[in-house]
Short mmCIF file of C-alpha atoms in Angstrom, two decimals:
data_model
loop_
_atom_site.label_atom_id
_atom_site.label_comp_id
_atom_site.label_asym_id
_atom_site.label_seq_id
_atom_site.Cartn_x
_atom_site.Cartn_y
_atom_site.Cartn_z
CA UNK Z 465 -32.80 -28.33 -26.89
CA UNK Z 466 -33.65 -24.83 -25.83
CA UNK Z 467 -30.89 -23.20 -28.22
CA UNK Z 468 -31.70 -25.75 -31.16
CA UNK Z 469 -35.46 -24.17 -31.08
CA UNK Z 470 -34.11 -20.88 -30.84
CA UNK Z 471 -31.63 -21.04 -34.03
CA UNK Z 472 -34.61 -22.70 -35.95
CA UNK Z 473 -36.94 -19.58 -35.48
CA UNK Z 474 -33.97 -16.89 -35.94
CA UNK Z 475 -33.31 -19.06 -39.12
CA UNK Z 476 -36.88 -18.76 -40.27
CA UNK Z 477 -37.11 -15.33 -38.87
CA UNK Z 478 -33.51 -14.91 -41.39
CA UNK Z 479 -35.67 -16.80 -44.50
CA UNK Z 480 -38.31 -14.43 -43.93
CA UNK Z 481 -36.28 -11.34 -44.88
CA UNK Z 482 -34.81 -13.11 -47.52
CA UNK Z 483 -36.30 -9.71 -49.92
CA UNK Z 484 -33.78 -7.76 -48.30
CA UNK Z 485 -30.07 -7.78 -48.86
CA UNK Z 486 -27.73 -10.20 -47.76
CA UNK Z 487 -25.83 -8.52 -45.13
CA UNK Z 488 -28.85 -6.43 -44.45
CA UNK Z 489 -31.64 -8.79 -43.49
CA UNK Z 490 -28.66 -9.92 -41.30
CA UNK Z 491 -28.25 -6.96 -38.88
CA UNK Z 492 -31.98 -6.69 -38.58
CA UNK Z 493 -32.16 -10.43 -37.16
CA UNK Z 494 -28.91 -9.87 -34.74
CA UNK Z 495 -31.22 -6.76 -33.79
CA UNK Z 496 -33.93 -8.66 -33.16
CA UNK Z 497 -32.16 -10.80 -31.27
CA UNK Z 498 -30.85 -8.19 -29.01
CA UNK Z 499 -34.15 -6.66 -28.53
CA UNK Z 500 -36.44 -9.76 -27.23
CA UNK Z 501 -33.30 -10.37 -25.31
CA UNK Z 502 -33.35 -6.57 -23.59
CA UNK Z 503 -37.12 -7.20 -23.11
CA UNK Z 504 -36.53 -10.27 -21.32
CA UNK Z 505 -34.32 -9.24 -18.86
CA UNK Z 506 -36.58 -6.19 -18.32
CA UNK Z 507 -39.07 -8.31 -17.50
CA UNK Z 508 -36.98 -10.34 -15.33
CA UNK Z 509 -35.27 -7.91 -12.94
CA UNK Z 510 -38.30 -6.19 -12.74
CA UNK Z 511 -40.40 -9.31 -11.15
CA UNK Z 512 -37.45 -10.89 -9.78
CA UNK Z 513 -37.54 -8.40 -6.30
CA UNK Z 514 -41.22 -9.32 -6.39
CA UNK Z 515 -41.18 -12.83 -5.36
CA UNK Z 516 -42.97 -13.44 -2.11
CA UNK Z 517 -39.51 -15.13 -0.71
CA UNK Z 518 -37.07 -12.02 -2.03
CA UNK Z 519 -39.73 -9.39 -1.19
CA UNK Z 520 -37.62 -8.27 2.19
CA UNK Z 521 -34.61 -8.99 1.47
CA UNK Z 522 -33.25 -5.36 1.05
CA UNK Z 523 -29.76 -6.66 -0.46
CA UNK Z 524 -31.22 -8.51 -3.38
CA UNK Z 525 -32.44 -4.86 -4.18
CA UNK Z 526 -29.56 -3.89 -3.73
CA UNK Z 527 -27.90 -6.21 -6.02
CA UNK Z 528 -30.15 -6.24 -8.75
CA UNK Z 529 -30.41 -2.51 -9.22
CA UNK Z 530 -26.68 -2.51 -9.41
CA UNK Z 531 -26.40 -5.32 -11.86
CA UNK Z 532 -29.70 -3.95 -13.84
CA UNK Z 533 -26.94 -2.88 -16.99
CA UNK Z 534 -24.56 -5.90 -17.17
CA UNK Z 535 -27.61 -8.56 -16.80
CA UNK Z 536 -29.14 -6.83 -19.68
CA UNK Z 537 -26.00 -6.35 -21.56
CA UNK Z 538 -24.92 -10.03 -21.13
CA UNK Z 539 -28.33 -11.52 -22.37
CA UNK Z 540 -28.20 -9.32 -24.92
CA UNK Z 541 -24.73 -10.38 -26.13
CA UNK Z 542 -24.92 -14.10 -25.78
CA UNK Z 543 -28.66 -13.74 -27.88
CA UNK Z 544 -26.56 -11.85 -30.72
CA UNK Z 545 -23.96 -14.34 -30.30
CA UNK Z 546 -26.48 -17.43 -30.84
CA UNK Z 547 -28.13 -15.32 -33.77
CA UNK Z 548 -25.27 -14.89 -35.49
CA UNK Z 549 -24.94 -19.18 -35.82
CA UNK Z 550 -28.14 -19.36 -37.98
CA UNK Z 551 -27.70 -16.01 -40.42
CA UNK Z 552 -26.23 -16.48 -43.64
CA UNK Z 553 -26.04 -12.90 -45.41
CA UNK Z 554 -22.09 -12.56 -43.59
CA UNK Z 555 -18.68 -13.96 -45.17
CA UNK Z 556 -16.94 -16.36 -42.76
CA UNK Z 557 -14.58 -13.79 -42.22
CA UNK Z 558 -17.23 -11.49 -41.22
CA UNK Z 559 -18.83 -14.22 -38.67
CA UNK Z 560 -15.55 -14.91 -37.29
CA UNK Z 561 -14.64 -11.09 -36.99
CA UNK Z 562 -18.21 -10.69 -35.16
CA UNK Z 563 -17.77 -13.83 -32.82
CA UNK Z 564 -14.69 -12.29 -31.68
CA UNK Z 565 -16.18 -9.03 -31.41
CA UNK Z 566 -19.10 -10.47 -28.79
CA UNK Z 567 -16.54 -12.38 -27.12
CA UNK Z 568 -14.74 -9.64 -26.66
CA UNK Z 569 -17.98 -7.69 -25.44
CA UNK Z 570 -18.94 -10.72 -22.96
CA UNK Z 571 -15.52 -10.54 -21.28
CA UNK Z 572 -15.72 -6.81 -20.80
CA UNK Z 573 -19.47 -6.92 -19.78
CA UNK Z 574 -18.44 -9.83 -16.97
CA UNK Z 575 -15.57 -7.95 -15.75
CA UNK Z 576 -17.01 -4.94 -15.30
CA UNK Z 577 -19.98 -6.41 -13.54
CA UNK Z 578 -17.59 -8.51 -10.80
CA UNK Z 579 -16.35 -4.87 -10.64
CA UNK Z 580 -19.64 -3.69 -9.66
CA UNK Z 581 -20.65 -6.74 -7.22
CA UNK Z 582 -17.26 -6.24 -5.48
CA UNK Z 583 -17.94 -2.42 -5.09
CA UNK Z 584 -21.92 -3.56 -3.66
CA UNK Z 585 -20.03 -5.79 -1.02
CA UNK Z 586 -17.47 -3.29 0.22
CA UNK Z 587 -19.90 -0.78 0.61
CA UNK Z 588 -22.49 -3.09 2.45
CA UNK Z 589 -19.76 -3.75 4.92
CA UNK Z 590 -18.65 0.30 5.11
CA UNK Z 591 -22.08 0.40 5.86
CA UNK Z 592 -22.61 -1.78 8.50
CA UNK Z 593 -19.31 -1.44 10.76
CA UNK Z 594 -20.74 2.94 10.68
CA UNK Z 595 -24.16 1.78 11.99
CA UNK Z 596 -22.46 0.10 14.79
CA UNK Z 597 -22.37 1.79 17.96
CA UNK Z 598 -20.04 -0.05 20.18
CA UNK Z 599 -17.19 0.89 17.73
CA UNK Z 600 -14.97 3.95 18.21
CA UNK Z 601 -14.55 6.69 15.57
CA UNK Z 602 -10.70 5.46 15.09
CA UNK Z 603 -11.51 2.07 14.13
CA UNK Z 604 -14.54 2.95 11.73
CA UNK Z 605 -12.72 5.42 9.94
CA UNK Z 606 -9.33 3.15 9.77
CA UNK Z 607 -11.71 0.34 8.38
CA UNK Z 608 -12.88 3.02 5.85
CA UNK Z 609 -9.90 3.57 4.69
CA UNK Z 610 -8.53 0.63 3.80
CA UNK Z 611 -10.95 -0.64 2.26
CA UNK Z 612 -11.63 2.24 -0.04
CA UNK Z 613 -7.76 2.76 -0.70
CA UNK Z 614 -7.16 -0.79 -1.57
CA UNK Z 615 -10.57 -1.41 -3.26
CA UNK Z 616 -10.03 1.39 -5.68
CA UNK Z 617 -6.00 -0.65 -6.29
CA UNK Z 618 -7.83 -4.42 -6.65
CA UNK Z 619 -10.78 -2.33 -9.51
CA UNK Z 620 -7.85 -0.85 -11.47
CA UNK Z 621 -5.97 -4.15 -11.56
CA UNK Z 622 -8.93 -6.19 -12.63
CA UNK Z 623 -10.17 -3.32 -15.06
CA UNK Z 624 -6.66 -3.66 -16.86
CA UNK Z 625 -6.50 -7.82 -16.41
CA UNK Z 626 -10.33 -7.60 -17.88
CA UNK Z 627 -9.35 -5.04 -20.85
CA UNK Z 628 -6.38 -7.39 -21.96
CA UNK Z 629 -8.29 -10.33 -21.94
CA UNK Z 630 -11.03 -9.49 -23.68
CA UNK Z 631 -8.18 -7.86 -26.66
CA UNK Z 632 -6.07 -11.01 -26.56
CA UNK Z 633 -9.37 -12.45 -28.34
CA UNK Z 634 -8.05 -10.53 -31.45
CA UNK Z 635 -5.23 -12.69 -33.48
CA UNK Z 636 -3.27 -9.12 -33.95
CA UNK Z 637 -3.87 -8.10 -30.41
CA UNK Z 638 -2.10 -11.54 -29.69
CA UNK Z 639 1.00 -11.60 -32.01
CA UNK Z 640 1.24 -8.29 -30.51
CA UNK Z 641 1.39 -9.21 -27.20
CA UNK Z 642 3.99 -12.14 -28.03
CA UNK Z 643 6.69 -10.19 -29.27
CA UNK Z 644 6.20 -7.54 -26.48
CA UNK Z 645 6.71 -10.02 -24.12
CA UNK Z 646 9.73 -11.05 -26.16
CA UNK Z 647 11.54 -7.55 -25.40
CA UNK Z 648 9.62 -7.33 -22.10
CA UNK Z 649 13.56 -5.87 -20.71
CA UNK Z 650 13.09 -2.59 -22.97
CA UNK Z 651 9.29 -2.38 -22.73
CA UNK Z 652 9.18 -3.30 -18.97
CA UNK Z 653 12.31 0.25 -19.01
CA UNK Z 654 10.28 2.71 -21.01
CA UNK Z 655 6.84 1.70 -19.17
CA UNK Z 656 8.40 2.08 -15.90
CA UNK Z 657 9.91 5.56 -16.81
CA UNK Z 658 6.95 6.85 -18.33
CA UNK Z 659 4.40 5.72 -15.41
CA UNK Z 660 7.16 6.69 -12.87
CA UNK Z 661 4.84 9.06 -11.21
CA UNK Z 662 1.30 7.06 -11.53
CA UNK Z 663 3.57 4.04 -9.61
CA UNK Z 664 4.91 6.10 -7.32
CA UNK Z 665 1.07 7.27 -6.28
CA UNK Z 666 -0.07 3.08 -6.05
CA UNK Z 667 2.57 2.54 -3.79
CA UNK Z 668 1.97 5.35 -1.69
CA UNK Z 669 -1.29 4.32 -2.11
CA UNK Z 670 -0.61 0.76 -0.30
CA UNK Z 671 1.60 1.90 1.97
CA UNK Z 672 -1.55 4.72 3.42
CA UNK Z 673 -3.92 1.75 3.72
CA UNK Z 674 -1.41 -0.51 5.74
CA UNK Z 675 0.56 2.08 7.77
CA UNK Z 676 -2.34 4.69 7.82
CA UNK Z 677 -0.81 8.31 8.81
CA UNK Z 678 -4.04 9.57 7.12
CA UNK Z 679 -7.64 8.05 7.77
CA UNK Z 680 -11.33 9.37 6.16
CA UNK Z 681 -12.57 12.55 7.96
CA UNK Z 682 -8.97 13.33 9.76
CA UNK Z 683 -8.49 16.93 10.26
CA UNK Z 684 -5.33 17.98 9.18
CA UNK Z 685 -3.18 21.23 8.58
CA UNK Z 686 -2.01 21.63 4.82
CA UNK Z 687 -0.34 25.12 4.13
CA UNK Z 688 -2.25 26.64 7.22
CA UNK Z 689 -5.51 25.80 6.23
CA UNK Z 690 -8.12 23.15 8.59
CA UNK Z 691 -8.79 20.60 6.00
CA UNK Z 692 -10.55 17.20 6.41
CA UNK Z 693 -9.57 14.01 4.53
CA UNK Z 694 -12.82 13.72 2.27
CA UNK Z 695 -11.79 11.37 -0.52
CA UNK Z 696 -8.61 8.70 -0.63
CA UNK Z 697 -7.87 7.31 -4.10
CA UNK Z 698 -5.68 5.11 -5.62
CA UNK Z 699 -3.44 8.37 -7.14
CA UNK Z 700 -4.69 11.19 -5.12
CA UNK Z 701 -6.57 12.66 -1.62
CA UNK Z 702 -9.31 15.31 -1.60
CA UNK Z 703 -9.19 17.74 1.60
CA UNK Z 704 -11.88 19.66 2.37
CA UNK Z 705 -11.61 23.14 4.12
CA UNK Z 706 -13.47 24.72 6.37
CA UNK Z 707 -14.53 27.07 4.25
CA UNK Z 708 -15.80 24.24 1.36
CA UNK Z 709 -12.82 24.78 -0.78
CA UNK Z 710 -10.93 21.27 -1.92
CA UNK Z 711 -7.24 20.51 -2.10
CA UNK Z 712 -6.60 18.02 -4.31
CA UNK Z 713 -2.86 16.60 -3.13
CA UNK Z 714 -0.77 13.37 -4.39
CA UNK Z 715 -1.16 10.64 -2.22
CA UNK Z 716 2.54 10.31 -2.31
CA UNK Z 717 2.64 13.42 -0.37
CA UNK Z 718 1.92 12.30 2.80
CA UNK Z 719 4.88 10.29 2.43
CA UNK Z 720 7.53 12.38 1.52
CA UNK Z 721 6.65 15.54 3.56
CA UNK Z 722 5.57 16.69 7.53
CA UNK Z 723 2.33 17.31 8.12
CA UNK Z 724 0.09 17.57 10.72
CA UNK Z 725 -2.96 15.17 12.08
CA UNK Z 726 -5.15 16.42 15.01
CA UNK Z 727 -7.56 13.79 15.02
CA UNK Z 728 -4.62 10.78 14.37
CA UNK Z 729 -4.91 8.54 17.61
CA UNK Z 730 -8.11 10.61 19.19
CA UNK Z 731 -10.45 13.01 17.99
CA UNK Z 732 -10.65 14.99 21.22
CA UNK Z 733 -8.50 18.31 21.33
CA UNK Z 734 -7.62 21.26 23.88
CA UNK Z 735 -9.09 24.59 22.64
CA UNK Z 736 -6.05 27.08 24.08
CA UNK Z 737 -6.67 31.22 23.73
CA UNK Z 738 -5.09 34.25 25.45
CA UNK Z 739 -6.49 37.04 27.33
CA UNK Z 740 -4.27 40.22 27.72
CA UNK Z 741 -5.14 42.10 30.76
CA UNK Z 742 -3.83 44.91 33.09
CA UNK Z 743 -1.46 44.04 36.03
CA UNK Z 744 -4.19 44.85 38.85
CA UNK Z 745 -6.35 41.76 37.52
CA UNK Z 746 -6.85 39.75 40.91
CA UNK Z 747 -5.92 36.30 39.17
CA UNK Z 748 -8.20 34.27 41.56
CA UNK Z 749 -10.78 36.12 40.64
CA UNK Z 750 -10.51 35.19 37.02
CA UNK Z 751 -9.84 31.74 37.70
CA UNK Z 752 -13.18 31.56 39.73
CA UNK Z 753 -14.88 33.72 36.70
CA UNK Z 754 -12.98 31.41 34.53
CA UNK Z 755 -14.47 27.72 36.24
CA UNK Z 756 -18.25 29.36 36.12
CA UNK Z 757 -18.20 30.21 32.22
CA UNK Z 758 -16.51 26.83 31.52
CA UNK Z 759 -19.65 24.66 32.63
CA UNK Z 760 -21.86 26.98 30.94
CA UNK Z 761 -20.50 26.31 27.50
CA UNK Z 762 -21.89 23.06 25.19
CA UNK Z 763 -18.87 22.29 23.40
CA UNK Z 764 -16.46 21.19 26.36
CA UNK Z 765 -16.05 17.60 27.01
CA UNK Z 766 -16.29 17.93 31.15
CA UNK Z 767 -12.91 16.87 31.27
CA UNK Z 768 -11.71 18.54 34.44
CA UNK Z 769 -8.79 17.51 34.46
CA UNK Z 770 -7.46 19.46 30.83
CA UNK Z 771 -8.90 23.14 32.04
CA UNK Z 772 -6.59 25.66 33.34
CA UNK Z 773 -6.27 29.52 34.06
CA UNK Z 774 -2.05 30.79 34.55
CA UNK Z 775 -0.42 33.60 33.61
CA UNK Z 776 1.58 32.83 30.70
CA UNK Z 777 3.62 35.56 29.74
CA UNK Z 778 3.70 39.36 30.82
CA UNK Z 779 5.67 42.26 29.25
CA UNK Z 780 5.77 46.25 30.12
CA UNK Z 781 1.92 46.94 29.93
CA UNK Z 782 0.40 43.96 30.43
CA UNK Z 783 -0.30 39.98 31.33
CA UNK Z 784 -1.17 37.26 29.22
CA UNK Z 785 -3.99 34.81 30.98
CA UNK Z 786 -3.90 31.02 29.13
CA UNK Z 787 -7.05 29.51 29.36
CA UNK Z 788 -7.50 26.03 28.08
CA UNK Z 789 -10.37 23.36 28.27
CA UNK Z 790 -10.96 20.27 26.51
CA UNK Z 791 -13.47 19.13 23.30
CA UNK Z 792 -14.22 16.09 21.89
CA UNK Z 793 -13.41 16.99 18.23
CA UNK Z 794 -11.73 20.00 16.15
CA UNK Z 795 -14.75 21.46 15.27
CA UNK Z 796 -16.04 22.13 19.19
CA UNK Z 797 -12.16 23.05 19.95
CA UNK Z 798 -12.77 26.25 17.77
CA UNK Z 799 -16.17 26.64 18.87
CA UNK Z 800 -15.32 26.33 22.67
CA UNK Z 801 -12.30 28.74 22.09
CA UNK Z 802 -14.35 31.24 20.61
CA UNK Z 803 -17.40 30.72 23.33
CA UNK Z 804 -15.00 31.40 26.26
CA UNK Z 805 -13.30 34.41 24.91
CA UNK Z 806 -16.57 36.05 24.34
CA UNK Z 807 -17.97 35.14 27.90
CA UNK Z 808 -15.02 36.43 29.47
CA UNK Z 809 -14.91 39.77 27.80
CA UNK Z 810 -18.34 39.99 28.60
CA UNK Z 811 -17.66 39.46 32.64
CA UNK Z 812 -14.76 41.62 32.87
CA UNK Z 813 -16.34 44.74 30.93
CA UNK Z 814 -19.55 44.06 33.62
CA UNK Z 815 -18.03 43.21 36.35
CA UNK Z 816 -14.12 44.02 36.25
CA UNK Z 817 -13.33 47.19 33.82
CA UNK Z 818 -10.18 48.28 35.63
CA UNK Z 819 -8.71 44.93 34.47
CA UNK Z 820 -8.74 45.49 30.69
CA UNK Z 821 -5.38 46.86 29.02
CA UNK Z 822 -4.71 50.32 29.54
CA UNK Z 823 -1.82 52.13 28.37
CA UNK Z 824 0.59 54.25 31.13
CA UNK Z 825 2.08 57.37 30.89
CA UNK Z 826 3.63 59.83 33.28
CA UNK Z 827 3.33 63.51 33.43
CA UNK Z 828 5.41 65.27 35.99
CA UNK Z 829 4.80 69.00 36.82
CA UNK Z 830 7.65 71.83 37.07
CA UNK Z 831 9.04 74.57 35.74
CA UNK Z 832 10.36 75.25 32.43
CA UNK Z 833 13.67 76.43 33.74
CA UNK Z 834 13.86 73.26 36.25
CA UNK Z 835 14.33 69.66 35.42
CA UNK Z 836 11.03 67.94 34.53
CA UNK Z 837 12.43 64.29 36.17
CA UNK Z 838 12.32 63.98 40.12
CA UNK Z 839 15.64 63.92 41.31
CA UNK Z 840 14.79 60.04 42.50
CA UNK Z 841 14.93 59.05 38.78
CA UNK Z 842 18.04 60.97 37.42
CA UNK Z 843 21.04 59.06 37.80
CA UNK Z 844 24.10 60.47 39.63
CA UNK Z 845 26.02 63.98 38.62
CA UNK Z 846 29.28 63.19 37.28
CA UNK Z 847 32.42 65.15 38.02
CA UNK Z 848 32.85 67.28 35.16
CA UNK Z 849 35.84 69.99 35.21
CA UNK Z 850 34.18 73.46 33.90
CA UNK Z 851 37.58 75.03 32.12
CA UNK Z 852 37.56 72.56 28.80
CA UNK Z 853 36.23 69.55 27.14
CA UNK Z 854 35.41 66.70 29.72
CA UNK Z 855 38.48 64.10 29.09
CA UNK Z 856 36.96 61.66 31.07
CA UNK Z 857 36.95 60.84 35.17
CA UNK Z 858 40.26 62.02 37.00
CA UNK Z 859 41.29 58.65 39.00
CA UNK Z 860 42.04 58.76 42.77
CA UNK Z 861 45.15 60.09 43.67
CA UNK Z 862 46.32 62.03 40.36
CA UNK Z 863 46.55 65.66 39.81
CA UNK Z 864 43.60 67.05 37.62
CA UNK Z 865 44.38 66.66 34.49
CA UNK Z 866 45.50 69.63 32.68
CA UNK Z 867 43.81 71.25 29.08
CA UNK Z 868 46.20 72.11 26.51
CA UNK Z 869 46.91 75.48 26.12
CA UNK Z 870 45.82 76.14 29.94
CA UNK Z 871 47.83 77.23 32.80
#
C-alpha cells in the first residue's frame, strides 16, 4: 500500500515536469527521489539515539555512527530504484540497464556495511578483553592478534565474494564468468602464478594467527634494531623502533627466517651490563655497593632471585664485573641497565677511585752501559763459544765443535 502511494506521487511528480525533456524530467525525479530519501534517514539516525529506551545504550551509538553512510546509501538506492518503476522519459533498455545498475549498488552498499558491523563487533570485543584486569598481557595481546590477522582475511574474502556478486548482475559480466569457469585449469595456472606472492602472504598470514611466533606489541630484534609489532595485516607487519621509525616487513617473513622475540612467552627480561675495573677492587665490597643501588632503582621487578654481581672475565689490565637484575618489560630492562651503571660509577669515583682502570707500566733505573732488566727477569745466559758464529749448543760429552778455517 505504502509503495503504491509512493509510485502515484513520483508519477504525478513525473507528469508535472512533463515541459521538460523526456529523459530529462527523468533524472530530476530519480533525484528527487534520492534526496527526500537522504533527508529521511538524516532525520532518522539522528533521533533514533534519542529515544528515552536507547538513550544509554553506548553501543547503539556505536552502531549507528558506523552505519550512518550505508543506511543512507541503501534508502537512497531502493527510493531511486522504486522511482525508476513510475518514470517514463527512459527506453526499456535504459530501465533495465538502470535496475541492474541499483542492484548492483544495493549489493555493494549491503556488503560493505556487514563489513563495517563485523569490524564494530571485533573491536567491541578487542575492547573489552584490554579493559579486563584479571587477564595477563600474553593472552590479551594473543587475542589481539588473531582476531585482527584473521578479521582483515574474512573482510578481503567477503569484499571480493560482495564485488562479484554485485557484477554477476550484468548479462556480460555473467557469460564472462561462464566460460572462465569453463577453462578454470588455465585460468586457475596463470592466477596462481601471478598472485604467487600475495598467496604466499594469506597463508603466512593464517598460519601467524594460529601458531602465533609474533603477537601485537612484541618486542623483537630485526637487523639490530628494538622494534615492536605495531600493525599485523593480512600481507604485511609494521614494526616500530625505538626511535619512531617503521619497518614495514612481509608477513611471510617470520616464516621463512630466525628472528628474535623478547617478550614471546613473558614480557619480563634481565637487564645484563659490564663494569671494567682494576684488579685491587675488593669484590665484596661491590657486591654490597651493588645490593644497595639495586633497591634504589624504579625499574627492577624485586625479583631477588635474577640479581647477581661475579667476575666474568679478566685479561692483562683489568676485570670485568657482570651485574644483572630483573624488569618486567624491555623498556625498564634498558632503563634499569642504564640506572645501575650510572649509580655505580657514581659510588666508585666517591667512594672507591683506586678501583677504576688504570693502565701499568714499569720503569726500572740503571745505567746506560748496564742492563735496564733486573737480573730476576732475564732468562738464563746461554753457552756461546766467542771464536765464530754460534752453531748451536755443544751436547754433553762431545768435543767443542770446531769453526772452519780454525785451528
Amino acid at each position: 500500500m505504502i509503495e503504491h502511494s509512493y509510485v502515484n506521487s513520483i508519477s504525478r511528480l513525473g507528469h508535472m515536469l512533463d515541459w521538460l525533456p523526456a529523459p530529462l524530467g527523468s533524472i530530476l525525479v530519480l533525484m528527487f527521489a534520492a534526496g527526500i530519501a537522504l533527508l529521511s534517514s538524516r532525520i532518522i539516525t539522528d533521533a533514533l539515539p534519542r529515544l528515552p529506551g536507547l538513550r544509554r545504550i553506548q553501543f547503539i551509538h556505536a552502531i549507528i555512527a558506523r552505519l550512518r553512510a550505508p543506511i543512507r546509501n541503501g534508502l537512497m538506492i531502493i527510493a531511486a530504484s522504486a522511482a525508476l518503476q513510475a518514470t517514463i522519459g527512459f527506453t526499456d533498455a535504459t530501465t533495465s540497464f538502470l535496475e541492474q545498475i541499483f542492484i548492483c549498488l544495493f549489493i555493494l552498499n549491503l556488503g560493505f556495511g556487514i563489513i563495517r558491523t563485523f569490524r564494530l563487533l571485533t573491536d567491541q570485543y578487542l575492547t573489552r578483553i584490554s579493559a579486563k584486569e584479571h587477564m595477563d598481557d600474553i593472552t590479551v595481546r594473543s587475542h589481539q592478534t588473531q582476531i585482527r590477522v584473521l578479521r582483515r582475511l574474512i573482510e578481503i574474502s567477503f569484499g571480493v565474494l560482495t564485488v562479484a556478486s554485485s557484477l554477476m548482475v550484468f548479462h556480460s559480466v555473467q557469460k564472462f564468468g561462464v566460460s572462465l569457469f569453463a577453462s578454470a585449469g588455465a585460468a586457475s595456472l596463470i592466477v596462481g602464478l601471478s598472485a604467487r606472492p600475495a598467496l604466499t602472504n594469506l597463508i603466512a598470514g593464517i598460519q601467524i594467527a594460529v601458531t602465533q611466533p609474533i603477537r601485537m606489541e612484541d618486542m623483537l630484534i630485526l637487523n639490530g634494531d628494538w622494534a615492536w609489532v605495531e600493525e599485523i595485516n593480512a600481507t604485511y607487519v609494521v614494526l616500530r623502533t625505538w626511535d619512531r621509525r617503521r619497518y614495514i616487513v612481509p608477513i611471510s617473513y617470520f616464516l621463512e627466517n630466525p628472528f628474535q622475540n623478547w617478550t614471546h612467552s613473558s614480557p619480563s627480561l634481565i637487564a645484563s651490563l659490564f663494569l671494567w675495573l682494576d684488579y685491587q677492587t675488593p669484590v665484596d665490597r661491590l657486591r654490597e655497593m651493588y645490593f644497595e643501588e639495586l633497591a634504589k632503582c624504579p625499574d627492577w621487578d624485586q625479583d631477588k632471585t635474577s640479581i647477581g654481581c661475579q667476575i666474568a672475565d679478566s685479561n692483562a689490565q683489568v676485570m670485568s664485573i657482570r651485574l644483572i637484575a630483573g624488569a618486567p618489560d624491555a623498556d625498564a630492562m634498558w632503563n634499569l641497565a642504564c640506572d645501575i651503571r650510572e649509580r655505580m660509577l657514581r659510588r666508585l669515583r666517591l667512594e672507591m677511585p683506586e678501583c677504576l682502570p688504570r693502565g701499568r707500566t714499569a720503569i726500572v733505573s740503571g745505567a746506560p752501559d748496564q742492563n735496564a732488566w733486573p737480573d730476576a727477569l732475564v732468562a738464563p745466559p746461554v753457552n756461546r763459544p766467542q771464536d765464530g758464529p754460534y752453531r748451536g749448543p755443544d751436547m754433553p760429552g762431545s768435543p767443542p765443535t770446531a769453526m772452519p778455517g780454525r785451528a
